[in-house]
Coordinates of C-alpha atoms and ligand atoms in Angstrom, one line a residue:
M24 CA 0.3 -0.1 0.1
S25 CA 0.9 3.5 -1.4
I26 CA 1.9 6.6 1.7
Y27 CA -1.0 8.1 -0.7
D28 CA -3.8 5.5 0.4
Q29 CA -3.2 6.4 3.9
Y30 CA -4.5 10.2 3.1
E31 CA -7.6 11.8 1.1
A32 CA -7.5 14.9 0.0
V33 CA -10.4 17.7 1.2
V34 CA -11.6 20.3 -1.3
G35 CA -13.4 24.2 -1.2
L36 CA -14.5 25.8 -3.9
E37 CA -14.9 29.3 -4.3
V38 CA -16.5 29.7 -7.9
H39 CA -17.0 32.5 -10.3
I40 CA -19.5 33.2 -12.6
Q41 CA -19.6 35.7 -15.0
L42 CA -23.4 36.7 -15.4
S43 CA -25.3 37.2 -18.7
T44 CA -26.5 40.5 -18.0
K45 CA -26.4 43.4 -20.6
S46 CA -25.0 45.5 -18.9
K47 CA -22.4 45.9 -16.0
A48 CA -22.7 45.5 -12.2
F49 CA -22.7 49.1 -11.4
C50 CA -23.2 50.9 -15.2
G51 CA -24.3 50.7 -18.4
D52 CA -21.8 49.3 -20.2
A53 CA -21.6 46.7 -22.0
A54 CA -20.8 43.3 -20.2
A55 CA -20.6 41.6 -23.2
F56 CA -17.3 39.5 -23.5
G57 CA -14.8 40.4 -26.1
G58 CA -14.9 43.6 -28.0
D59 CA -12.0 46.3 -29.0
Q60 CA -9.7 46.3 -25.9
N61 CA -11.2 49.4 -23.2
T62 CA -14.1 50.5 -25.6
H63 CA -16.8 48.7 -23.3
I64 CA -15.9 51.8 -20.2
S65 CA -17.2 54.5 -19.4
A66 CA -16.2 57.2 -15.9
I67 CA -17.6 54.4 -13.7
S68 CA -16.0 51.1 -15.3
L69 CA -12.6 53.6 -15.2
G70 CA -13.3 54.7 -11.3
L71 CA -13.2 58.1 -12.0
P72 CA -13.6 60.7 -8.8
G73 CA -16.9 61.9 -8.5
T74 CA -19.2 58.9 -10.1
L75 CA -21.0 56.7 -8.3
P76 CA -22.3 53.0 -9.0
R77 CA -26.3 51.9 -9.4
L78 CA -26.9 48.2 -9.0
N79 CA -28.2 46.3 -11.5
K80 CA -31.2 44.8 -11.5
S81 CA -30.8 41.5 -13.4
Q82 CA -27.6 40.9 -11.3
V83 CA -30.0 40.8 -8.1
E84 CA -32.4 38.5 -9.6
Y85 CA -30.3 35.8 -11.1
A86 CA -28.2 35.6 -7.7
V87 CA -31.6 35.1 -5.7
R88 CA -32.4 32.3 -8.9
L89 CA -29.2 30.8 -8.0
G90 CA -29.7 30.7 -4.8
L91 CA -33.1 28.8 -5.0
A92 CA -31.8 26.5 -7.4
L93 CA -29.1 25.2 -4.6
N94 CA -31.7 25.3 -1.7
S95 CA -29.8 28.8 -0.4
K96 CA -31.6 30.7 2.4
I97 CA -32.6 34.2 0.3
N98 CA -30.8 37.4 2.8
Q99 CA -33.6 39.6 2.4
R100 CA -31.2 42.5 3.8
N101 CA -27.7 41.9 2.2
F102 CA -25.2 44.6 1.7
F103 CA -22.0 45.5 -0.5
D104 CA -19.0 46.2 0.8
R105 CA -15.2 47.2 -0.2
K106 CA -12.5 45.2 -0.8
N107 CA -9.8 47.6 -0.9
Y108 CA -6.3 46.4 -2.8
F109 CA -4.3 48.0 -5.7
Y110 CA -4.1 46.3 -8.9
T111 CA -3.5 47.7 -12.4
D112 CA -6.7 46.4 -13.6
L113 CA -8.9 47.7 -10.5
P114 CA -8.8 51.3 -11.1
K115 CA -11.1 52.4 -8.4
G116 CA -8.7 50.6 -6.0
Y117 CA -11.2 48.1 -4.6
Q118 CA -13.6 45.9 -5.5
I119 CA -17.2 46.0 -4.8
T120 CA -18.1 42.6 -3.4
Q121 CA -20.5 41.5 -0.4
D122 CA -18.3 40.3 2.8
N123 CA -20.4 40.3 5.9
E124 CA -24.0 39.9 4.3
P125 CA -24.0 38.6 1.2
I126 CA -27.2 37.1 -1.2
C127 CA -27.7 33.9 -0.5
L128 CA -26.7 31.4 2.4
G129 CA -26.4 28.0 3.2
G130 CA -27.8 25.6 0.4
N131 CA -26.8 22.3 -1.1
F132 CA -26.1 21.1 -4.5
D133 CA -26.2 17.1 -5.3
I134 CA -24.0 16.0 -7.8
E135 CA -24.7 12.8 -9.8
M136 CA -21.4 10.7 -10.0
K137 CA -20.9 10.1 -13.5
N138 CA -18.8 6.6 -13.0
G139 CA -20.7 5.1 -10.1
S140 CA -24.6 4.3 -10.9
R141 CA -27.3 6.5 -9.0
N142 CA -23.9 7.5 -6.6
I143 CA -25.2 10.7 -5.7
R144 CA -22.7 13.3 -3.3
I145 CA -24.4 16.2 -1.5
H146 CA -22.2 18.9 -1.6
R147 CA -22.8 22.1 0.6
I148 CA -22.8 25.4 -0.1
H149 CA -21.4 28.0 2.5
H150 CA -23.0 31.1 0.9
I151 CA -23.4 33.3 -2.3
H152 CA -22.1 36.4 -3.0
M153 CA -22.2 39.4 -5.5
E154 CA -19.5 41.2 -6.9
E155 CA -17.8 42.8 -10.0
D156 CA -14.8 41.4 -11.9
A157 CA -11.9 43.4 -12.5
G158 CA -9.8 44.1 -15.8
K159 CA -7.7 42.5 -17.4
S160 CA -3.6 42.3 -18.1
I161 CA -1.9 41.3 -21.0
H162 CA 2.0 41.0 -20.5
D163 CA 2.6 38.8 -23.6
Q164 CA 1.6 41.1 -26.6
H165 CA 4.4 43.4 -26.4
P166 CA 8.1 42.7 -25.4
K167 CA 8.6 46.2 -23.0
Y168 CA 5.4 46.5 -21.5
S169 CA 2.3 45.3 -20.1
Q170 CA -0.8 46.3 -21.4
I171 CA -4.6 46.5 -19.5
D172 CA -8.0 46.2 -21.1
L173 CA -10.8 47.1 -19.0
N174 CA -13.7 46.0 -21.2
R175 CA -13.9 43.3 -18.4
A176 CA -13.7 45.7 -15.0
G177 CA -17.5 45.7 -13.3
V178 CA -19.1 42.5 -14.9
P179 CA -21.5 41.2 -12.9
L180 CA -20.3 38.1 -11.2
L181 CA -21.9 35.5 -8.6
E182 CA -19.0 33.7 -6.1
V183 CA -20.7 30.7 -5.3
V184 CA -18.3 29.3 -1.5
T185 CA -18.4 25.5 -0.8
E186 CA -18.2 24.0 2.3
P187 CA -14.9 21.8 1.8
D188 CA -17.1 18.9 1.0
F189 CA -15.1 17.5 -1.9
R190 CA -12.6 14.3 -1.5
S191 CA -11.4 14.1 -5.0
A192 CA -10.4 15.7 -8.2
E193 CA -13.2 13.8 -10.1
E194 CA -16.0 15.2 -7.8
V195 CA -14.7 18.9 -8.5
D196 CA -14.8 18.6 -12.0
N197 CA -18.3 16.9 -11.7
F198 CA -19.6 19.4 -9.8
M199 CA -17.9 22.4 -11.9
T200 CA -19.8 20.3 -15.0
Q201 CA -22.7 20.2 -13.4
M202 CA -23.0 23.9 -12.2
R203 CA -22.1 24.7 -15.6
Q204 CA -24.8 23.2 -16.7
L205 CA -27.2 24.8 -13.9
V206 CA -26.6 28.1 -15.1
R207 CA -27.1 27.4 -18.8
Y208 CA -30.9 26.1 -17.8
L209 CA -31.2 29.1 -15.4
G210 CA -30.4 31.4 -18.4
I211 CA -28.1 33.3 -15.9
S212 CA -24.8 32.5 -17.7
D213 CA -23.2 31.1 -21.2
G214 CA -21.0 29.1 -18.3
N215 CA -18.2 29.0 -20.9
M216 CA -15.2 28.3 -19.2
E217 CA -12.9 28.8 -22.2
Q218 CA -13.8 32.4 -22.4
G219 CA -13.6 33.1 -18.6
S220 CA -17.1 33.1 -17.5
M221 CA -17.1 30.2 -15.5
R222 CA -13.1 29.4 -12.9
C223 CA -13.3 28.5 -9.7
D224 CA -10.4 28.7 -6.7
C225 CA -9.3 25.5 -5.4
N226 CA -9.1 25.0 -1.6
I227 CA -7.0 22.2 -0.9
S228 CA -5.6 20.0 2.1
V229 CA -4.8 16.8 3.2
R230 CA -5.7 14.6 5.7
K231 CA -5.3 10.9 7.0
K232 CA -8.4 8.8 6.1
G233 CA -10.4 8.4 9.6
A234 CA -9.3 12.0 10.8
T235 CA -11.8 14.2 12.0
T236 CA -10.4 17.5 11.6
Y237 CA -8.8 19.4 8.5
G238 CA -5.4 19.9 7.5
Q239 CA -3.8 23.5 6.4
R240 CA -5.0 24.3 3.0
C241 CA -3.5 25.9 0.3
E242 CA -5.8 28.1 -2.3
V243 CA -5.0 27.9 -6.2
K244 CA -6.5 30.7 -8.3
N245 CA -8.5 30.6 -11.2
M246 CA -8.7 27.8 -12.8
N247 CA -10.8 27.9 -15.7
S248 CA -10.0 24.5 -17.2
M249 CA -11.4 21.2 -15.7
R250 CA -8.2 19.2 -17.2
F251 CA -6.4 21.8 -15.4
A252 CA -8.0 21.5 -11.9
R253 CA -7.6 18.1 -11.9
K254 CA -4.0 18.4 -12.7
A255 CA -3.6 20.8 -9.9
I256 CA -5.6 18.7 -7.5
E257 CA -3.6 15.5 -7.8
F258 CA -0.1 17.7 -8.0
E259 CA -0.9 19.2 -4.8
F260 CA -2.6 15.8 -3.2
K261 CA 1.1 14.4 -3.1
R262 CA 3.0 17.6 -2.6
Q263 CA 1.3 18.1 0.5
I264 CA 1.4 14.5 1.3
D265 CA 5.0 14.4 0.8
L266 CA 5.9 17.4 2.8
I267 CA 3.8 16.1 5.9
E268 CA 5.8 12.1 5.3
S269 CA 9.5 14.3 5.4
G270 CA 8.6 16.1 8.6
G271 CA 7.1 19.4 6.9
K272 CA 4.5 21.3 7.6
V273 CA 2.1 22.5 5.2
L274 CA 1.6 26.6 4.7
Q275 CA -1.1 28.4 3.8
Q276 CA -0.5 29.8 0.5
T277 CA -1.9 30.8 -2.3
L278 CA -0.3 29.1 -5.6
N279 CA -0.3 29.1 -9.2
F280 CA -0.4 26.7 -11.3
D281 CA 1.5 26.5 -14.2
A282 CA -0.4 24.2 -17.4
A283 CA 2.9 23.4 -19.2
T284 CA 5.0 21.7 -16.2
G285 CA 1.4 20.0 -14.7
T286 CA 2.6 22.0 -10.7
T287 CA 1.8 24.7 -8.6
S288 CA 3.9 27.2 -7.3
P289 CA 3.3 29.7 -4.6
L290 CA 2.2 33.4 -5.3
R291 CA 2.0 34.6 -1.8
D292 CA 1.8 33.5 1.6
K293 CA -1.3 34.0 3.7
E294 CA 0.1 35.1 6.7
D295 CA 1.7 38.3 5.5
A296 CA -1.1 39.1 2.9
H297 CA -4.0 40.4 2.6
D298 CA -5.9 43.0 4.8
Y299 CA -8.1 44.2 2.6
R300 CA -9.8 46.5 4.8
Y301 CA -13.3 46.0 4.0
F302 CA -15.9 48.2 5.0
P303 CA -19.5 49.2 4.2
E304 CA -19.8 50.3 0.4
P305 CA -21.1 53.6 1.3
D306 CA -22.4 54.6 -2.3
L307 CA -25.0 51.7 -2.3
P308 CA -27.6 50.6 -0.2
P309 CA -28.9 47.8 1.5
V310 CA -30.6 45.7 -0.9
V311 CA -34.0 45.1 0.3
L312 CA -35.9 42.4 -0.9
A313 CA -39.5 41.6 -0.3
D314 CA -41.7 38.4 -0.2
D315 CA -43.4 39.2 -3.3
Y316 CA -40.1 39.7 -5.3
I317 CA -39.0 35.9 -4.1
D318 CA -41.9 34.2 -4.8
A319 CA -42.1 35.8 -7.9
I320 CA -38.7 34.7 -9.1
K321 CA -39.7 31.6 -7.9
T322 CA -43.0 30.8 -9.9
A323 CA -40.8 31.9 -13.2
M324 CA -37.9 29.1 -12.3
P325 CA -36.9 27.5 -16.0
P326 CA -37.5 23.4 -15.0
L327 CA -33.9 22.3 -13.6
P328 CA -31.7 19.7 -15.0
A329 CA -32.4 17.2 -11.6
Q330 CA -36.1 17.8 -12.1
L331 CA -36.7 16.9 -16.0
K332 CA -34.6 13.7 -15.3
K333 CA -37.1 12.2 -12.8
Q334 CA -39.7 13.6 -15.0
F335 CA -37.8 11.4 -17.9
Q336 CA -37.7 8.2 -16.2
K337 CA -40.8 8.2 -14.1
E338 CA -43.3 9.7 -16.7
L339 CA -41.7 8.5 -19.7
G340 CA -40.1 5.4 -18.6
L341 CA -37.1 6.2 -19.9
N342 CA -33.6 4.7 -18.5
E343 CA -31.0 6.8 -17.1
Y344 CA -28.5 6.5 -19.7
D345 CA -30.9 8.0 -22.4
T346 CA -32.5 10.9 -19.6
N347 CA -29.0 12.0 -19.0
L348 CA -28.3 12.2 -22.9
L349 CA -31.3 13.8 -23.5
T350 CA -31.2 16.3 -20.7
E351 CA -27.2 17.4 -20.9
D352 CA -28.7 20.9 -23.2
K353 CA -31.7 22.7 -22.3
S354 CA -33.1 22.9 -25.6
V355 CA -32.9 19.8 -26.6
A356 CA -34.8 18.6 -23.5
L357 CA -37.6 21.2 -23.7
F358 CA -38.0 20.5 -27.5
F359 CA -38.0 16.8 -26.4
L360 CA -40.8 17.3 -24.0
D361 CA -42.5 19.2 -27.4
F362 CA -41.6 15.9 -29.5
V363 CA -43.6 13.4 -26.7
K364 CA -46.9 15.8 -26.4
E365 CA -47.0 15.2 -30.3
Y366 CA -46.0 11.3 -30.2
S367 CA -46.2 8.7 -27.5
N368 CA -43.9 6.2 -28.2
Y369 CA -41.9 7.8 -26.2
K370 CA -38.2 5.2 -26.4
S371 CA -38.6 5.5 -30.1
A372 CA -38.7 9.4 -30.1
A373 CA -35.9 9.2 -27.5
N374 CA -34.0 6.9 -30.2
L375 CA -34.5 8.9 -33.1
V376 CA -33.2 12.3 -30.8
I377 CA -30.0 10.6 -29.5
N378 CA -29.2 8.7 -32.6
K379 CA -29.9 11.0 -35.5
I380 CA -31.1 14.4 -34.7
L381 CA -27.8 14.9 -32.0
P382 CA -25.4 13.5 -34.5
F383 CA -26.5 15.5 -37.0
L384 CA -26.6 18.6 -34.9
N385 CA -23.0 18.4 -33.7
E386 CA -21.6 17.2 -37.4
K387 CA -23.4 20.4 -39.1
N388 CA -22.0 22.3 -35.7
I389 CA -25.3 23.8 -35.6
A390 CA -28.1 25.0 -33.0
L391 CA -30.9 22.5 -32.7
S392 CA -33.4 25.4 -33.6
Q393 CA -31.8 25.1 -36.8
F394 CA -32.7 21.6 -37.2
P395 CA -34.8 21.4 -40.8
I396 CA -37.1 18.6 -39.3
G397 CA -40.2 20.0 -37.3
I398 CA -42.0 17.7 -34.5
K399 CA -44.9 17.0 -36.9
N400 CA -42.7 15.7 -39.6
L401 CA -40.8 13.6 -36.7
S402 CA -44.0 12.1 -35.8
A403 CA -45.4 10.9 -39.0
F404 CA -41.9 9.8 -39.8
L405 CA -41.9 7.7 -37.0
K406 CA -45.5 6.5 -36.9
L407 CA -45.1 5.1 -40.4
I408 CA -42.4 2.7 -38.7
D409 CA -44.6 1.8 -36.1
D410 CA -47.7 1.2 -38.4
G411 CA -45.5 -1.0 -40.5
Q412 CA -45.3 1.1 -43.7
V413 CA -41.7 1.6 -44.3
S414 CA -39.3 -1.3 -42.3
S415 CA -37.3 0.7 -39.8
S416 CA -33.7 0.0 -41.1
I417 CA -35.0 1.2 -44.3
A418 CA -36.6 4.3 -42.9
Y419 CA -33.3 5.1 -41.0
Q420 CA -31.4 4.4 -43.9
R421 CA -33.7 5.8 -47.1
L422 CA -36.1 8.0 -45.9
F423 CA -35.1 9.9 -42.9
P424 CA -31.4 11.7 -45.2
E425 CA -34.2 11.9 -47.9
L426 CA -36.6 14.0 -45.4
L427 CA -33.5 16.3 -44.4
E428 CA -33.6 17.2 -47.7
K429 CA -37.1 17.6 -47.9
P430 CA -38.2 18.7 -44.3
N431 CA -41.3 19.9 -45.4
S432 CA -42.5 17.3 -47.3
V433 CA -45.2 14.8 -46.2
P434 CA -43.0 11.4 -45.0
L435 CA -45.9 9.0 -46.5
E436 CA -45.8 10.7 -49.8
L437 CA -42.0 10.6 -49.8
A438 CA -41.7 7.1 -49.1
Q439 CA -44.5 6.1 -51.6
S440 CA -42.3 8.3 -54.1
L441 CA -39.2 6.3 -53.1
N442 CA -41.0 2.8 -53.7
L443 CA -40.1 2.5 -49.5
I444 CA -43.8 1.1 -48.5
Q445 CA -43.2 -1.9 -47.1
S446 CA -45.7 -4.5 -48.6
S447 CA -47.9 -7.2 -47.6
D448 CA -49.6 -8.4 -50.4
I449 CA -50.0 -11.5 -50.7
G450 CA -49.2 -11.6 -54.0
F451 CA -45.7 -9.8 -54.3
L452 CA -44.6 -11.7 -50.6
E453 CA -45.9 -15.2 -52.5
D454 CA -43.7 -14.7 -55.3
L455 CA -40.5 -13.6 -53.3
V456 CA -41.2 -16.7 -50.6
Q457 CA -41.4 -19.4 -53.1
K458 CA -38.2 -18.2 -55.1
T459 CA -36.6 -18.4 -51.5
I460 CA -37.5 -22.0 -51.2
E461 CA -36.6 -22.9 -54.8
N462 CA -33.2 -21.5 -54.1
N463 CA -32.1 -23.2 -51.3
P464 CA -33.0 -26.7 -51.1
D465 CA -30.9 -27.7 -48.3
K466 CA -32.1 -25.8 -45.9
V467 CA -35.8 -26.3 -46.4
K468 CA -35.1 -29.6 -45.6
A469 CA -32.8 -29.1 -42.6
Y470 CA -35.7 -26.7 -41.6
Q471 CA -37.8 -29.7 -42.1
N472 CA -35.7 -31.7 -40.1
G473 CA -36.3 -29.9 -37.1
K474 CA -33.3 -26.8 -37.5
K475 CA -36.4 -24.5 -37.2
G476 CA -33.6 -21.5 -36.3
L477 CA -33.4 -21.5 -40.1
I478 CA -36.6 -19.6 -40.4
G479 CA -34.2 -16.5 -39.6
F480 CA -32.3 -17.5 -42.7
F481 CA -35.2 -17.2 -45.0
M482 CA -36.7 -14.2 -43.6
G483 CA -33.8 -12.5 -44.1
E484 CA -33.8 -14.2 -48.2
V485 CA -37.0 -12.8 -48.3
M486 CA -36.0 -9.5 -47.3
K487 CA -33.0 -8.7 -49.3
Q488 CA -35.4 -9.8 -52.4
S489 CA -37.5 -7.5 -51.4
K490 CA -35.0 -4.5 -50.6
G491 CA -36.8 -4.2 -47.4
K492 CA -40.1 -3.6 -48.4
A493 CA -41.6 -7.1 -47.4
E494 CA -44.0 -6.7 -44.2
P495 CA -42.1 -9.1 -41.4
K496 CA -45.5 -10.4 -39.7
A497 CA -47.0 -11.4 -43.2
T498 CA -43.7 -13.2 -44.5
N499 CA -42.9 -14.6 -41.5
A500 CA -46.5 -16.5 -41.6
L501 CA -46.1 -17.0 -45.6
L502 CA -42.7 -18.7 -45.2
R503 CA -43.9 -21.0 -42.4
K504 CA -46.8 -22.1 -44.2
Y505 CA -45.1 -23.1 -47.4
L506 CA -42.4 -24.8 -44.9
E507 CA -44.4 -26.5 -42.9
S508 CA -46.7 -28.1 -45.7
Ligands
LIG737 P1 -10.6 33.1 2.7 O1 -11.9 33.5 2.6 O2 -9.7 33.0 3.5 O3 -10.8 32.7 1.4 P2 -12.3 30.5 4.2 O4 -12.8 29.9 5.4 O5 -13.8 31.3 3.7 O6 -11.6 31.9 3.7 O7 -12.7 29.7 2.8 C1 -12.8 29.2 1.5 C2 -13.1 28.0 0.7 O8 -12.1 27.5 1.6 C3 -13.7 27.0 0.9 O9 -14.4 27.0 0.0 C4 -13.7 26.5 1.9 O10 -14.5 25.2 1.7 C5 -12.2 26.0 1.9 N1 -11.7 25.3 2.4 C6 -11.9 26.0 4.3 N2 -11.0 25.3 5.1 C7 -10.4 24.5 4.0 C8 -9.4 23.2 4.3 N3 -8.8 22.9 5.6 N4 -9.6 22.2 3.4 C9 -9.3 22.6 2.3 N5 -10.6 23.9 2.0 C10 -11.1 24.6 3.0
LIG738 MG1 -10.5 33.3 -0.4

């Protein structure tokens, strides 16, 4: 047993979620990602003297929405504070954030683990607070100078702070993936980690398995890739154990993760650090939220992934695998709900979406809203199979591609024009059955001597010759009649 097996990792997260509001947290500048450098700015973003912040309604509403989704208590009288520090991308010299009275308190997020089946881990939320983002320093564009882009300065953020409930890098990955899904369902953020719309600080410590107190933690800042977060946690886990086992002590530090080497290095020690001198923001009044206001947000909550998963399994009888695929993306889940209002063979509908529609969207790199075939025609297409008018293999292989080309044609007429309608016409079938029997005298003898399994072979032959158009039930009955007479 390796020494590492005697320890467990303990991780707590501070997740930053950039909100998809139109304007910034405290002024009307655009909050959109990108744009030419320093174009989404005004006197307020620049922190010029004499300017005053004004609260963004949407930021508050989004915070409440997330809080409700995470079972938090909404703090109906919450405050902003100033967190003072100097950095070139923070022109005001302070960040407006919430320290003592954040907007949401407590809560939990129950995570389904991908690998273990039905393994649910509960992660407690400590609180959620509102704040603003800083600008961006750019160090690699000029040989001599660093550059500052203040487009991002003042963009509204929510920070979700968890309890130290994570025990592995995999759990962190799952949590972040499902948090991204949640914020997208809630419509409060695009959840794009690559663009920094979601990033997290990972607080990591280790302790002997079975221990009841926590070890000293280090904080790895600003992870916006789950692959790197996993690496950072795994690296820290070993580094801290090695340190402890060789008689050293883990120091509370802020660390930087170097993606190139997969290692962490200290940015600063906490001891000498941080007196941010938080104090109540004098330019913004307390945020007071009435019961009615919260109730209205509750009533307007969109359906959430966990809810839809349950519905798909309980009411539609779909399995977990299909359910997960159908709810991964909100637009797909809602589309599927509309689809099964029109067409009630749920499993067939699920198969069509999973095996045909999603791969098509992927291949063409388009959104579901651009998928050419509407729900009415998709239903009519599946009904052709259900009614035995077109065999399912022919329908999928030949009719569906045609329908994609001519999405507004009537599926039945399209199938007719392509000569794909199955036939249970006795004359047509008898012909094929007789021919098949004549051509395979040995197999007929074997069948008659008791090898009844050969019926499959005969079915296959008739199907082949009919080019898939022989209606299976009638064919089967006819074959048996001829073989057994
Ligand atoms: P600070 O305000 O100094 O960043 P907090 O006590 O608010 O510190 O904790 C911030 C984060 O650190 C939380 O996500 C929390 O879960 C996590 N955390 C606290 N103690 C530990 C620990 N011993 N090991 C791992 N994570 C921890
Ligand atoms: Mg912190």
